[in-house]
Structures are given as structure tokens and as C-alpha cells.
Amino acid sequence: MRKLFIISFFIIFSMLATWTVIWPPAAWSFLFVGPFYLIGFYDMVQPKHSIVRNYPVFGHLRYLMEELRPKIYQYFIESDTNGTPFNRQNRSVVYQRAKKVDDTRPFGTELDVYDNGYEWLNHSIAAIDHHQLNMDPRVKVGGPACTQPYMASVFNISAMSFGSLSMNAILALNGGAKLDNFAHNTGEGGLSDYHLQPGGDIIWQIGTGYFSCRHKDGTINYDAFAERAVLPQVKMIEIKLSQGAKPGHGGILPAAKVTPEIARIRLVEMGEDVISPPYHTAFTNPLELMTFIQKLRHLSGGKPIGFKLCVGHKSEFLAICKAMVKTGISPDFITVDGGEGGTGAAPLEFSNSVGMPLREALAFVYDALTGFDLKKNIKLIASGKVATGFDLVKNFALGADMCNSARGMMFALGCIQALECNNNTCPTGVATQDKSLMKGLVVEDKKVRVANFHRLTVSSAIQMIGAAGLTKPCDLHRMYIYRRINHSQILTYGELFPYIPKGSLLNTPYPASFEFDMAISSENTFVPDYSGVTNIDYSNVSSY
């Protein structure tokens, strides 16, 4: 191709030169042809790209096709059910509910009901008319030590920071929360003016960077925390231990991206890189975590304090439970984030291969709290790819009291799953700081869509609960959901994730599925201790 390019150069330029001699105006054609050959000769000598070096000019078509590939695939190739991370069917139902237009489907399901992994709800002949049901169920969040409990919706906005999302996106999300009376999680990027301005209820998330409540050295500033925690809009405070999309991975905001506004909101210094370490500096073990929770509850005036985690080592969560029992201190809520959770940017390996998926994690956390007889005072929030009423129902059946949604709420704002969140080029103005793109997101319109999506999604979940013959989300349990294991075998969630008896982790013998992790866990450390573990005598363990 290189030789052909050089030969064509001499042939075409000779022809153009001859034509120019015959007809002088033809000299203008060099302005059209010349740039292509200048690019081509540069391509032949540049050292970085093999394709364009071997195929001058034409090699650039590869990059054009790679740029167009996701769009072509989404709009012309993928079916309604095979797109990822969210398929078109799920995206469409969010758009339709947000716009409050017809969200019904004709002709029956497009899903293969005999495919492995297909799930369904057991309905009842004695179904309940949904007009008789409470379409806005509430959950009281706050244990015995909480003096300002919060009556939360069963469906709220998951953690997304200002900075990851645009100013207009934050305003619209909180405006929607205000309109339909549900809560908006700030994400770890701090409590910004845009979270507070519309007046919606706030769950203030505090991550390892302690943004909006930190000293210059990155440690927590309790005075700054207390100043913000007592604000009337802040209803709950969530300590972020890890998140599903990139658990155990810290972050860095380069100095060049630290604007005066971000520096003010996050309480960081201009001109310096902002580090979010992969661990907390305010505590180093489960007992200190409980003390930290107690201190934040006191400084906030008795508001609900909880934490969010993606489950890694099961023994680490059991160590936290042991610390709760030993100290008598417990969080008011725990958010379980699945490994399938979303993020603006994460390394491929962390998104794909680190962290326990939500179903397994939620069932484990619920069982652990039940085994230690702690669940009665702690509410569970499920987070990770929640967008439809059936997503809520499945999580309620596994033990969740509430659910959070991030990407579902982004779809309600107009997100088209362009997968450009990490490039600052979001075409809908949701996940960008580009003010020209931000203008496409009209807050007054989108906040109504967020409220519509919330209301109709909760309604769809309650109607499904009524179809099962139940009246409230808390009536659901694991026997209500079936999952296809293979072509000839189906199991309920109760068979896949068997319950353990209340209090069964307080004394030996422990249930067999917990025996090993109980042996390696201690309230004195998060790190599992394998040194004293011997082979388990399964003949003497609990049958559970």
C-alpha cells in the first residue's frame, strides 16, 4: 500500500500539472488533493500507529469505524434484550415512565423463558387489587440510638457525585426527589450547593477522601462534618467503605481538574492533586468503625448513620457484626452494592472481576445480620443495576428494605447509554462538566421525569406484590422468586440462598455455610486470620 500510495502521488500530480498547463484554473485542484497527500506522507513516517503507517490516509478509516461502532451496534444491531449494561427493553421502560407515556408491551414477552437465569415471581389466585394497596410505602430508618429517624421511600437515588454528574443533572435529580418525596444520595464528592438548592431530602455520603468535611491533610474534620450534618435537608449519613464498580480502588482528581468551585465544595486545595485512598483513616478495625458511627450519630444530632459496602471477604462483614455485638453499637442502615454497580470511570479489571454480585451479597448480609440477631434494628438498602419494578421485588425477596438506583435515574434524565461518562463528552449533558453540553439538560423538564420514573416504578413493584397476594414489600420472602437453573430445573431463591435461624451465629455450632468465615474473623481486625484454622468436622456443625 505504501508503494501504491507513492506511485499514485506521482501519477496524479503529473496529470494535474498537465491539466493545469492546458487549463490554468485546474490549479485549484491541488488545494483539494494536496492535503490528502501531506497527511499520507506524514502517516508513512510517524512511529505510533502501524495501520496508518502501512495504509496512509485509508488507515484512518479504522478509527472512524471504531468511533461509530457503538452507535451503529446500539441503534441497528442489538436486539431489545441483549444490550449491555442495560438492554433496550429496560432503557425504554425507564424513558416511557419518565415521560409518563404508555409503557405496555404487545404480543407477549421477548425473553426466552427457558433460558438459564430466567427469573419470575410466584403470583397468587388470591391476588389483591392494586387500588387497595399503598402505592407509596415507607420504611422507618433509625435504630434505638437514633433520635431523628427518617421515613424513607423504598426507592431512592443512588450515590452519584457532583463532578461525575453535571450541575444540571444534580439539580434535576434533587428536584425530582423533592417533587415525589424520596431521597438523593450525594456520592462521595461532597455536599454541593446543587444538592441543597432544590430542597429534596439528602443522604450525605462520606468516602475515604472525607470531601466537604476534611482537613488539608485529608483527615476528617469533625467540626466541618457537624456544621453540614445538622442541616435540615440532610436526613441520613452514609459511610462509604467500598463500591461495587471498583471496590478496593482509590482515586485521584488531577490538580488541573480542581476548579475553584470543586475546591470550595470538597474543602481541598487549588493546584494540588486530590487523593481518595482505598481505605479510611478515621478507623482501622471493626471496633473503631463502630465508635466512628457512634460519634457521627452524636455530631449529627441523632440522625441515621449507616455504611455502604461491596462484599469481598465474607469474614470482614462477620467481623463487623461481631464488633456490633461486642460494643452494642450498630448502624441504622447498610447499603449493599453489587459488583454489577455502575461508575463514571473504573479500570476494566475492577468493573468486571472484583466484588460480589448483588444477589449473593444481599442474601449473605441479611443472613449474617439475622444470625447475629441484629437485623431488627438495621435497614438494608440494595444497590446495583436496579431499574424496574421486578428489580425491586427481587431485592425485597432477598431481604432488602429499600433499593437505590443510579443508572436508572440517569436514564430518566435522558442518558442514552453512550458510554462516554469518562470522557467529559456525554451527549445528553448528564455526565459532563462541559457547559455547552450541559445546556441540553433542562432542569425544569427533567426533574419532573425523575419524579415520574420514581412514582411509576414503585407503583409497578407494588402491583407485582399485590399479584402475589401480598400487601407490603416486607411480606415478600425468598420462596416467592423462581430462577431457572437449566432447561429442566428451577429453584426458588429460598433454595438457592437458604435462610439461617435467628441468633444462630451467636453461639456454636454455627451453620455449616458460615463455619469457616466465623473461624477466621475477629472484631479486632478486618483482615481474616487463617493461622488457627483446622479442618472442619462437618459431623458436628449445624445442619443449616
Coordinates of C-alpha atoms in Angstrom, one line a residue:
M1 CA 0.0 0.0 0.0
R2 CA 2.9 2.4 0.7
K3 CA 4.3 1.8 -2.8
L4 CA 0.9 2.2 -4.3
F5 CA 0.5 5.5 -2.4
I6 CA 3.8 6.9 -3.7
I7 CA 3.1 5.8 -7.3
S8 CA -0.4 7.3 -7.2
F9 CA 1.2 10.5 -5.9
F10 CA 3.4 10.9 -9.0
I11 CA 0.7 9.8 -11.4
I12 CA -2.0 12.1 -10.0
F13 CA 0.3 15.1 -9.6
S14 CA 1.7 14.7 -13.2
M15 CA -1.9 14.5 -14.5
L16 CA -2.9 17.6 -12.6
A17 CA 0.2 19.5 -13.7
T18 CA -0.5 18.7 -17.3
W19 CA -4.2 19.7 -16.9
T20 CA -3.1 23.0 -15.3
V21 CA -0.8 23.8 -18.3
I22 CA -3.8 23.2 -20.6
W23 CA -6.4 24.9 -18.4
P24 CA -4.9 27.1 -15.7
P25 CA -7.9 27.2 -13.4
A26 CA -7.3 23.4 -12.8
A27 CA -4.5 24.6 -10.4
W28 CA -7.2 24.9 -7.7
S29 CA -7.5 21.1 -7.7
F30 CA -4.1 21.0 -5.8
L31 CA -5.9 22.5 -2.8
F32 CA -8.2 19.5 -2.7
V33 CA -5.7 16.7 -3.4
G34 CA -2.6 18.2 -1.7
P35 CA -3.8 17.9 2.0
F36 CA -4.5 14.2 1.5
Y37 CA -1.0 13.5 0.3
L38 CA 0.5 15.6 3.0
I39 CA -1.4 13.5 5.6
G40 CA -0.3 10.4 3.7
F41 CA 3.4 11.2 3.8
Y42 CA 3.1 12.1 7.5
D43 CA 1.4 8.8 8.1
M44 CA 4.3 6.9 6.5
V45 CA 6.9 8.4 8.8
Q46 CA 5.0 8.6 12.1
P47 CA 6.0 5.8 14.5
K48 CA 3.0 5.3 16.7
H49 CA 0.2 3.7 14.5
S50 CA 1.1 0.7 12.4
I51 CA -2.1 0.7 10.4
V52 CA -1.8 4.2 9.1
R53 CA 1.9 3.8 8.6
N54 CA 1.2 0.9 6.3
Y55 CA -2.0 2.3 4.8
P56 CA -1.5 6.0 4.5
V57 CA -4.8 8.1 4.7
F58 CA -7.0 5.0 4.4
G59 CA -5.8 3.7 7.7
H60 CA -7.7 6.5 9.5
L61 CA -10.9 4.8 8.5
R62 CA -10.3 2.2 11.2
Y63 CA -10.5 4.9 13.9
L64 CA -13.6 6.4 12.3
M65 CA -15.3 2.9 12.3
E66 CA -14.3 2.3 15.9
E67 CA -15.8 5.6 16.9
L68 CA -19.1 4.8 15.1
R69 CA -19.2 1.1 16.1
P70 CA -21.0 1.5 19.5
K71 CA -23.7 3.8 17.9
I72 CA -24.3 1.5 14.9
Y73 CA -24.5 -1.5 17.2
Q74 CA -26.9 0.2 19.7
Y75 CA -29.3 1.5 17.0
F76 CA -29.1 -1.1 14.2
I77 CA -27.8 -4.4 15.5
E78 CA -28.6 -5.1 19.1
S79 CA -32.0 -6.6 19.9
D80 CA -34.3 -5.3 22.6
T81 CA -33.0 -7.9 25.1
N82 CA -29.2 -8.3 24.5
G83 CA -27.7 -4.8 25.0
T84 CA -25.4 -4.1 28.0
P85 CA -25.1 -2.9 30.6
F86 CA -28.8 -2.2 30.2
N87 CA -30.7 -3.7 27.3
R88 CA -33.1 -1.6 25.2
Q89 CA -36.2 -3.0 26.8
N90 CA -35.1 -1.8 30.2
R91 CA -33.9 1.5 28.9
S92 CA -37.2 2.0 27.1
V93 CA -39.4 1.4 30.1
V94 CA -37.5 4.0 32.1
Y95 CA -37.9 6.5 29.3
Q96 CA -41.6 5.8 28.9
R97 CA -42.3 6.1 32.7
A98 CA -40.2 9.2 32.9
K99 CA -42.2 10.8 30.1
K100 CA -45.4 9.3 31.5
V101 CA -46.4 7.7 28.2
D102 CA -47.7 4.2 27.5
D103 CA -45.2 1.6 28.9
T104 CA -47.1 -1.6 28.0
R105 CA -45.8 -4.2 25.6
P106 CA -47.7 -6.0 22.8
F107 CA -47.8 -9.7 21.8
G108 CA -46.0 -11.2 24.9
T109 CA -42.6 -11.5 26.4
E110 CA -39.5 -11.2 24.2
L111 CA -37.4 -13.1 26.8
D112 CA -36.6 -16.8 26.4
V113 CA -38.4 -18.2 29.5
Y114 CA -36.4 -21.5 29.1
D115 CA -33.0 -19.7 29.1
N116 CA -30.7 -20.3 32.1
G117 CA -31.1 -17.5 34.6
Y118 CA -34.7 -16.6 33.7
E119 CA -36.5 -15.4 36.9
W120 CA -40.1 -14.9 37.8
L121 CA -42.4 -14.0 40.7
N122 CA -45.0 -16.5 42.0
H123 CA -48.4 -15.0 41.7
S124 CA -51.5 -15.9 43.7
I125 CA -55.0 -16.8 42.7
A126 CA -56.0 -14.6 45.7
A127 CA -54.3 -11.6 44.1
I128 CA -55.1 -8.1 45.6
D129 CA -56.5 -5.3 43.6
H130 CA -53.7 -2.7 43.4
H131 CA -56.2 0.1 44.1
Q132 CA -56.4 -1.3 47.6
L133 CA -52.6 -1.1 48.1
N134 CA -50.4 1.7 49.4
M135 CA -48.5 3.0 46.4
D136 CA -46.1 5.0 48.4
P137 CA -44.8 2.6 51.1
R138 CA -42.3 4.0 53.6
V139 CA -39.6 2.5 55.7
K140 CA -38.5 3.9 59.1
V141 CA -34.7 4.1 59.2
G142 CA -33.3 4.6 62.7
G143 CA -32.4 2.2 65.5
P144 CA -32.8 2.7 69.2
A145 CA -29.8 5.1 69.4
C146 CA -31.2 7.3 66.6
T147 CA -33.2 10.3 67.8
Q148 CA -34.1 11.6 64.3
P149 CA -35.4 8.6 62.3
Y150 CA -36.2 9.1 58.7
M151 CA -39.3 7.7 56.9
A152 CA -37.7 6.8 53.6
S153 CA -39.2 5.7 50.3
V154 CA -38.5 2.2 49.2
F155 CA -36.8 3.5 46.1
N156 CA -34.2 6.3 46.1
I157 CA -31.4 7.9 44.1
S158 CA -28.1 6.1 44.5
A159 CA -24.7 7.7 45.1
M160 CA -23.5 10.0 42.2
S161 CA -21.2 12.9 42.9
F162 CA -21.2 16.4 41.5
G163 CA -18.2 16.4 39.3
S164 CA -19.1 13.0 37.9
L165 CA -22.5 14.4 37.0
S166 CA -23.2 17.9 35.8
M167 CA -24.6 20.7 37.8
N168 CA -27.9 20.5 35.8
A169 CA -28.1 16.7 36.4
I170 CA -27.7 17.1 40.2
L171 CA -30.3 19.9 40.3
A172 CA -32.8 17.8 38.3
L173 CA -32.2 14.7 40.4
N174 CA -32.7 16.5 43.7
G175 CA -35.6 18.5 42.2
G176 CA -37.3 15.1 41.3
A177 CA -36.6 13.8 44.8
K178 CA -38.3 16.9 46.2
L179 CA -41.4 16.5 43.9
D180 CA -42.0 12.9 44.8
N181 CA -40.7 12.9 48.4
F182 CA -37.7 10.5 48.2
A183 CA -34.0 10.7 48.9
H184 CA -31.0 11.7 46.9
N185 CA -27.5 10.3 47.8
T186 CA -24.7 12.8 47.2
G187 CA -22.0 10.4 46.3
E188 CA -18.6 10.8 47.9
G189 CA -17.8 14.0 46.0
G190 CA -19.2 16.2 48.8
L191 CA -22.3 18.1 49.7
S192 CA -22.7 20.7 47.0
D193 CA -24.9 23.8 46.6
Y194 CA -26.6 21.9 43.8
H195 CA -27.7 19.1 46.1
L196 CA -29.2 21.6 48.6
Q197 CA -30.7 24.2 46.3
P198 CA -33.9 22.3 45.1
G199 CA -34.8 21.2 48.7
G200 CA -35.0 17.4 48.2
D201 CA -34.0 15.0 51.0
I202 CA -30.3 14.2 51.1
I203 CA -28.3 11.2 52.1
W204 CA -24.8 12.6 52.6
Q205 CA -22.2 10.1 51.6
I206 CA -18.7 10.3 53.2
G207 CA -15.9 8.4 51.4
T208 CA -12.3 7.9 52.1
G209 CA -11.5 11.5 51.0
Y210 CA -13.9 13.0 53.5
F211 CA -14.9 15.6 51.0
S212 CA -16.9 18.6 52.5
C213 CA -15.6 17.6 56.0
R214 CA -11.8 17.3 55.8
H215 CA -8.6 18.9 57.0
K216 CA -5.9 19.9 54.5
D217 CA -4.1 16.7 55.1
G218 CA -7.1 14.6 54.1
T219 CA -8.2 13.5 57.6
I220 CA -11.8 14.0 58.7
N221 CA -12.7 17.4 60.1
Y222 CA -15.4 16.7 62.7
D223 CA -16.3 20.4 63.1
A224 CA -17.0 20.7 59.3
F225 CA -18.9 17.5 59.5
A226 CA -21.1 18.7 62.3
E227 CA -21.8 22.0 60.5
R228 CA -23.2 20.2 57.5
A229 CA -24.7 17.1 59.1
V230 CA -27.3 19.2 61.1
L231 CA -28.7 20.8 58.0
P232 CA -32.5 20.0 57.8
Q233 CA -32.2 18.6 54.3
V234 CA -29.6 16.0 55.4
K235 CA -31.7 13.1 56.5
M236 CA -29.1 10.3 56.7
I237 CA -25.3 9.9 56.6
E238 CA -23.7 7.0 54.7
I239 CA -20.0 6.0 55.3
K240 CA -18.7 4.6 52.0
L241 CA -16.4 1.6 52.7
S242 CA -16.4 0.4 49.1
Q243 CA -18.5 0.5 45.9
G244 CA -19.5 -2.3 43.5
A245 CA -17.9 -1.0 40.3
K246 CA -14.4 -0.6 41.8
P247 CA -14.1 -2.0 45.3
G248 CA -10.8 -1.5 47.0
H249 CA -9.7 1.0 44.4
G250 CA -8.8 4.6 45.4
G251 CA -8.9 7.6 43.1
I252 CA -7.1 10.8 42.2
L253 CA -8.5 14.0 40.9
P254 CA -5.7 15.7 39.0
A255 CA -4.8 19.3 40.0
A256 CA -5.8 20.5 36.6
K257 CA -9.4 19.4 37.2
V258 CA -9.7 21.1 40.6
T259 CA -11.7 24.1 39.8
P260 CA -12.4 26.9 42.4
E261 CA -15.9 25.5 42.8
I262 CA -14.8 21.9 43.4
A263 CA -12.1 23.1 45.8
R264 CA -14.7 25.0 47.8
I265 CA -17.3 22.2 47.9
R266 CA -14.8 19.4 48.7
L267 CA -12.6 21.5 51.0
V268 CA -9.4 20.8 49.1
E269 CA -6.6 23.0 47.9
M270 CA -6.3 24.5 44.4
G271 CA -3.3 23.4 42.4
E272 CA -2.9 20.1 44.2
D273 CA -3.9 16.5 43.3
V274 CA -6.8 15.3 45.4
I275 CA -6.3 11.8 46.6
S276 CA -9.1 9.4 47.6
P277 CA -7.2 6.5 49.3
P278 CA -8.7 2.9 49.1
Y279 CA -9.1 2.9 52.8
H280 CA -10.4 5.1 55.7
T281 CA -8.0 6.9 58.0
A282 CA -10.7 7.6 60.7
F283 CA -10.8 3.9 61.8
T284 CA -8.6 0.8 61.3
N285 CA -10.7 -2.1 62.6
P286 CA -14.3 -3.0 63.1
L287 CA -14.4 -1.8 66.8
E288 CA -13.2 1.6 65.7
L289 CA -15.7 1.7 62.9
M290 CA -18.5 1.3 65.5
T291 CA -17.0 4.1 67.6
F292 CA -16.9 6.2 64.4
I293 CA -20.5 5.5 63.7
Q294 CA -21.5 6.5 67.2
K295 CA -19.5 9.7 67.0
L296 CA -21.1 10.8 63.7
R297 CA -24.5 10.0 65.1
H298 CA -23.9 12.3 68.1
L299 CA -22.4 15.1 65.9
S300 CA -25.4 14.9 63.5
G301 CA -27.9 15.3 66.3
G302 CA -29.0 11.7 66.3
K303 CA -29.6 11.2 62.6
P304 CA -29.4 7.7 61.0
I305 CA -25.8 6.7 60.3
G306 CA -25.0 3.7 58.1
F307 CA -22.4 2.4 55.7
K308 CA -22.2 1.2 52.1
L309 CA -20.0 -1.7 51.0
C310 CA -19.5 -4.2 48.2
V311 CA -18.9 -7.6 49.9
G312 CA -15.4 -9.0 49.4
H313 CA -14.2 -11.4 52.1
K314 CA -17.3 -12.6 54.0
S315 CA -15.2 -12.8 57.1
E316 CA -14.8 -9.0 57.1
F317 CA -18.5 -8.4 57.3
L318 CA -18.8 -11.0 60.0
A319 CA -16.0 -9.2 61.9
I320 CA -18.1 -6.0 61.7
C321 CA -21.1 -7.9 63.0
K322 CA -19.0 -9.2 65.9
A323 CA -18.0 -5.7 66.7
M324 CA -21.7 -4.6 66.8
V325 CA -22.4 -7.4 69.3
K326 CA -19.4 -6.6 71.4
T327 CA -19.9 -2.8 71.6
G328 CA -23.7 -2.7 71.5
I329 CA -23.3 0.0 68.7
S330 CA -24.8 -0.7 65.3
P331 CA -25.5 1.3 62.2
D332 CA -29.1 2.3 61.3
F333 CA -28.8 1.1 57.8
I334 CA -26.4 -0.8 55.5
T335 CA -26.2 -0.3 51.7
V336 CA -25.1 -3.4 49.9
D337 CA -23.7 -2.5 46.5
G338 CA -23.3 -5.3 43.9
G339 CA -20.3 -5.9 41.7
E340 CA -22.5 -5.1 38.7
G341 CA -22.9 -1.5 40.0
G342 CA -22.1 1.5 37.8
T343 CA -19.4 4.2 37.9
G344 CA -18.3 7.1 35.8
A345 CA -14.8 5.6 35.3
A346 CA -13.1 2.4 36.6
P347 CA -10.3 0.1 35.5
L348 CA -11.7 -2.8 33.3
E349 CA -10.5 -5.5 35.7
F350 CA -12.2 -3.9 38.7
S351 CA -15.5 -3.4 36.9
N352 CA -15.5 -6.9 35.5
S353 CA -13.8 -9.1 38.1
V354 CA -13.8 -7.6 41.6
G355 CA -16.7 -7.6 44.1
M356 CA -19.6 -10.0 44.9
P357 CA -22.7 -9.6 42.7
L358 CA -25.7 -8.1 44.4
R359 CA -28.0 -11.2 44.8
E360 CA -25.3 -13.2 46.6
A361 CA -24.1 -10.3 48.7
L362 CA -27.6 -9.2 49.8
A363 CA -28.6 -12.7 50.8
F364 CA -25.4 -13.1 52.8
V365 CA -25.6 -9.8 54.6
Y366 CA -29.2 -10.4 55.5
D367 CA -28.4 -13.8 56.8
A368 CA -25.4 -12.6 58.8
L369 CA -27.4 -9.9 60.5
T370 CA -30.2 -12.4 61.2
G371 CA -27.6 -14.9 62.6
F372 CA -26.3 -12.3 65.0
D373 CA -29.9 -11.1 65.8
L374 CA -29.1 -7.6 64.6
K375 CA -31.4 -7.2 61.6
K376 CA -34.4 -5.9 63.7
N377 CA -32.7 -2.5 64.1
I378 CA -30.8 -2.3 60.8
K379 CA -32.4 -1.5 57.5
L380 CA -30.9 -3.0 54.3
I381 CA -30.6 -1.0 51.1
A382 CA -29.9 -2.9 47.8
S383 CA -27.9 -1.1 45.1
G384 CA -26.7 -2.4 41.7
K385 CA -28.5 -2.4 38.3
V386 CA -31.9 -1.5 39.7
A387 CA -34.3 0.0 37.1
T388 CA -37.6 -1.9 37.0
G389 CA -40.3 -2.9 39.4
F390 CA -39.2 -6.5 39.2
D391 CA -35.7 -5.5 40.2
L392 CA -37.2 -4.0 43.4
V393 CA -39.3 -7.1 44.0
K394 CA -36.3 -9.5 43.7
N395 CA -34.3 -7.4 46.2
F396 CA -37.2 -7.2 48.6
A397 CA -37.5 -11.0 48.5
L398 CA -33.8 -11.4 49.3
G399 CA -34.1 -9.2 52.4
A400 CA -33.7 -5.6 51.2
D401 CA -36.0 -3.0 52.9
M402 CA -35.2 -0.4 50.2
C403 CA -33.4 0.0 46.8
N404 CA -31.2 2.6 45.3
S405 CA -30.8 3.3 41.6
A406 CA -28.1 5.4 39.8
R407 CA -28.2 4.5 36.1
G408 CA -32.0 4.1 36.1
M409 CA -32.3 7.7 37.4
M410 CA -29.7 8.8 34.7
F411 CA -32.0 7.3 32.0
A412 CA -34.8 9.3 33.5
L413 CA -32.7 12.4 33.0
G414 CA -32.2 11.4 29.3
C415 CA -29.0 9.3 29.4
I416 CA -28.8 7.3 26.2
Q417 CA -26.0 4.9 27.4
A418 CA -23.5 6.4 25.1
L419 CA -20.7 5.1 27.4
E420 CA -18.8 8.4 27.3
C421 CA -19.1 9.1 31.1
N422 CA -15.3 9.0 31.4
N423 CA -14.6 11.4 28.5
N424 CA -16.5 14.5 29.5
T425 CA -18.3 14.2 26.2
C426 CA -21.7 13.0 27.4
P427 CA -24.1 14.0 24.6
T428 CA -27.1 14.5 26.9
G429 CA -25.3 16.7 29.4
V430 CA -25.7 14.3 32.3
A431 CA -22.2 13.1 33.0
T432 CA -20.1 16.0 31.9
Q433 CA -18.7 19.4 33.1
D434 CA -18.8 20.8 29.5
K435 CA -21.2 23.8 29.9
S436 CA -22.2 23.7 26.2
L437 CA -23.3 20.1 26.6
M438 CA -24.9 20.8 30.0
K439 CA -27.3 23.2 28.3
G440 CA -29.1 20.3 26.6
L441 CA -30.4 19.1 30.0
V442 CA -33.3 21.4 31.0
V443 CA -33.7 21.1 34.8
E444 CA -37.4 22.0 34.9
D445 CA -38.3 19.3 32.5
K446 CA -36.0 16.6 33.7
K447 CA -36.9 16.9 37.4
V448 CA -40.5 16.0 36.5
R449 CA -39.3 13.0 34.6
V450 CA -37.2 11.8 37.6
A451 CA -40.3 12.1 39.8
N452 CA -42.4 10.3 37.3
F453 CA -40.0 7.4 37.0
H454 CA -39.8 7.0 40.7
R455 CA -43.5 7.0 41.2
L456 CA -44.4 4.6 38.4
T457 CA -41.5 2.2 39.2
V458 CA -42.6 1.9 42.8
S459 CA -46.2 1.5 41.6
S460 CA -45.2 -1.4 39.3
A461 CA -43.4 -3.1 42.1
I462 CA -46.4 -2.7 44.4
Q463 CA -48.7 -4.1 41.7
M464 CA -46.5 -7.2 41.4
I465 CA -46.6 -7.6 45.2
G466 CA -50.4 -7.4 45.0
A467 CA -50.4 -10.0 42.2
A468 CA -48.5 -12.3 44.7
G469 CA -51.3 -11.9 47.2
L470 CA -49.3 -9.6 49.5
T471 CA -49.8 -6.0 50.6
K472 CA -46.3 -4.8 51.6
P473 CA -42.7 -5.2 50.3
C474 CA -41.7 -6.7 53.7
D475 CA -44.2 -9.5 53.2
L476 CA -42.0 -10.9 50.4
H477 CA -39.6 -13.7 51.1
R478 CA -37.3 -15.9 49.0
M479 CA -39.8 -18.6 48.2
Y480 CA -41.7 -16.1 46.0
I481 CA -39.0 -15.9 43.3
Y482 CA -38.1 -18.7 41.0
R483 CA -34.9 -19.0 38.9
R484 CA -34.2 -21.4 36.0
I485 CA -31.0 -23.3 36.6
N486 CA -31.1 -25.3 33.4
H487 CA -33.6 -26.5 30.9
S488 CA -35.2 -29.0 33.3
Q489 CA -34.5 -27.5 36.7
I490 CA -35.9 -24.5 38.6
L491 CA -35.2 -23.4 42.1
T492 CA -36.6 -20.7 44.4
Y493 CA -34.4 -18.0 46.0
G494 CA -35.1 -19.9 49.2
E495 CA -33.4 -23.0 47.8
L496 CA -30.6 -21.1 46.3
F497 CA -30.0 -18.9 49.3
P498 CA -31.3 -20.9 52.3
Y499 CA -32.2 -18.9 55.4
I500 CA -30.4 -19.5 58.7
P501 CA -32.1 -19.3 62.1
K502 CA -32.2 -16.1 64.1
G503 CA -29.3 -15.9 66.6
S504 CA -27.5 -19.0 65.1
L505 CA -24.2 -17.1 64.8
L506 CA -24.1 -16.0 68.5
N507 CA -23.1 -19.5 69.7
T508 CA -21.6 -22.6 68.3
P509 CA -22.3 -24.8 66.4
Y510 CA -22.6 -22.3 63.6
P511 CA -24.4 -23.0 60.3
A512 CA -22.1 -25.0 58.0
S513 CA -22.0 -22.3 55.4
F514 CA -20.7 -19.8 58.0
E515 CA -18.4 -22.1 60.0
F516 CA -15.1 -21.3 58.1
D517 CA -15.7 -17.5 57.9
M518 CA -16.7 -17.3 61.5
A519 CA -13.4 -19.1 62.4
I520 CA -11.2 -16.6 60.6
S521 CA -13.0 -13.4 61.6
S522 CA -12.4 -11.2 64.6
E523 CA -13.9 -7.9 65.8
N524 CA -10.3 -6.6 66.4
T525 CA -9.3 -6.6 62.7
F526 CA -10.7 -6.5 59.2
V527 CA -8.0 -8.9 58.0
P528 CA -9.0 -12.6 58.0
D529 CA -6.8 -14.8 60.2
Y530 CA -6.1 -18.2 58.7
S531 CA -3.4 -19.2 61.2
G532 CA -5.7 -21.0 63.6
V533 CA -7.9 -22.8 61.1
T534 CA -8.0 -26.6 61.1
N535 CA -10.1 -28.9 59.0
I536 CA -13.8 -28.6 59.9
D537 CA -15.5 -31.6 61.4
Y538 CA -18.8 -31.3 59.5
S539 CA -20.4 -34.1 61.6
N540 CA -20.7 -31.7 64.5
V541 CA -21.8 -28.5 62.7
S542 CA -25.3 -27.2 62.5
S543 CA -27.4 -28.7 59.8
Y544 CA -28.0 -25.2 58.5

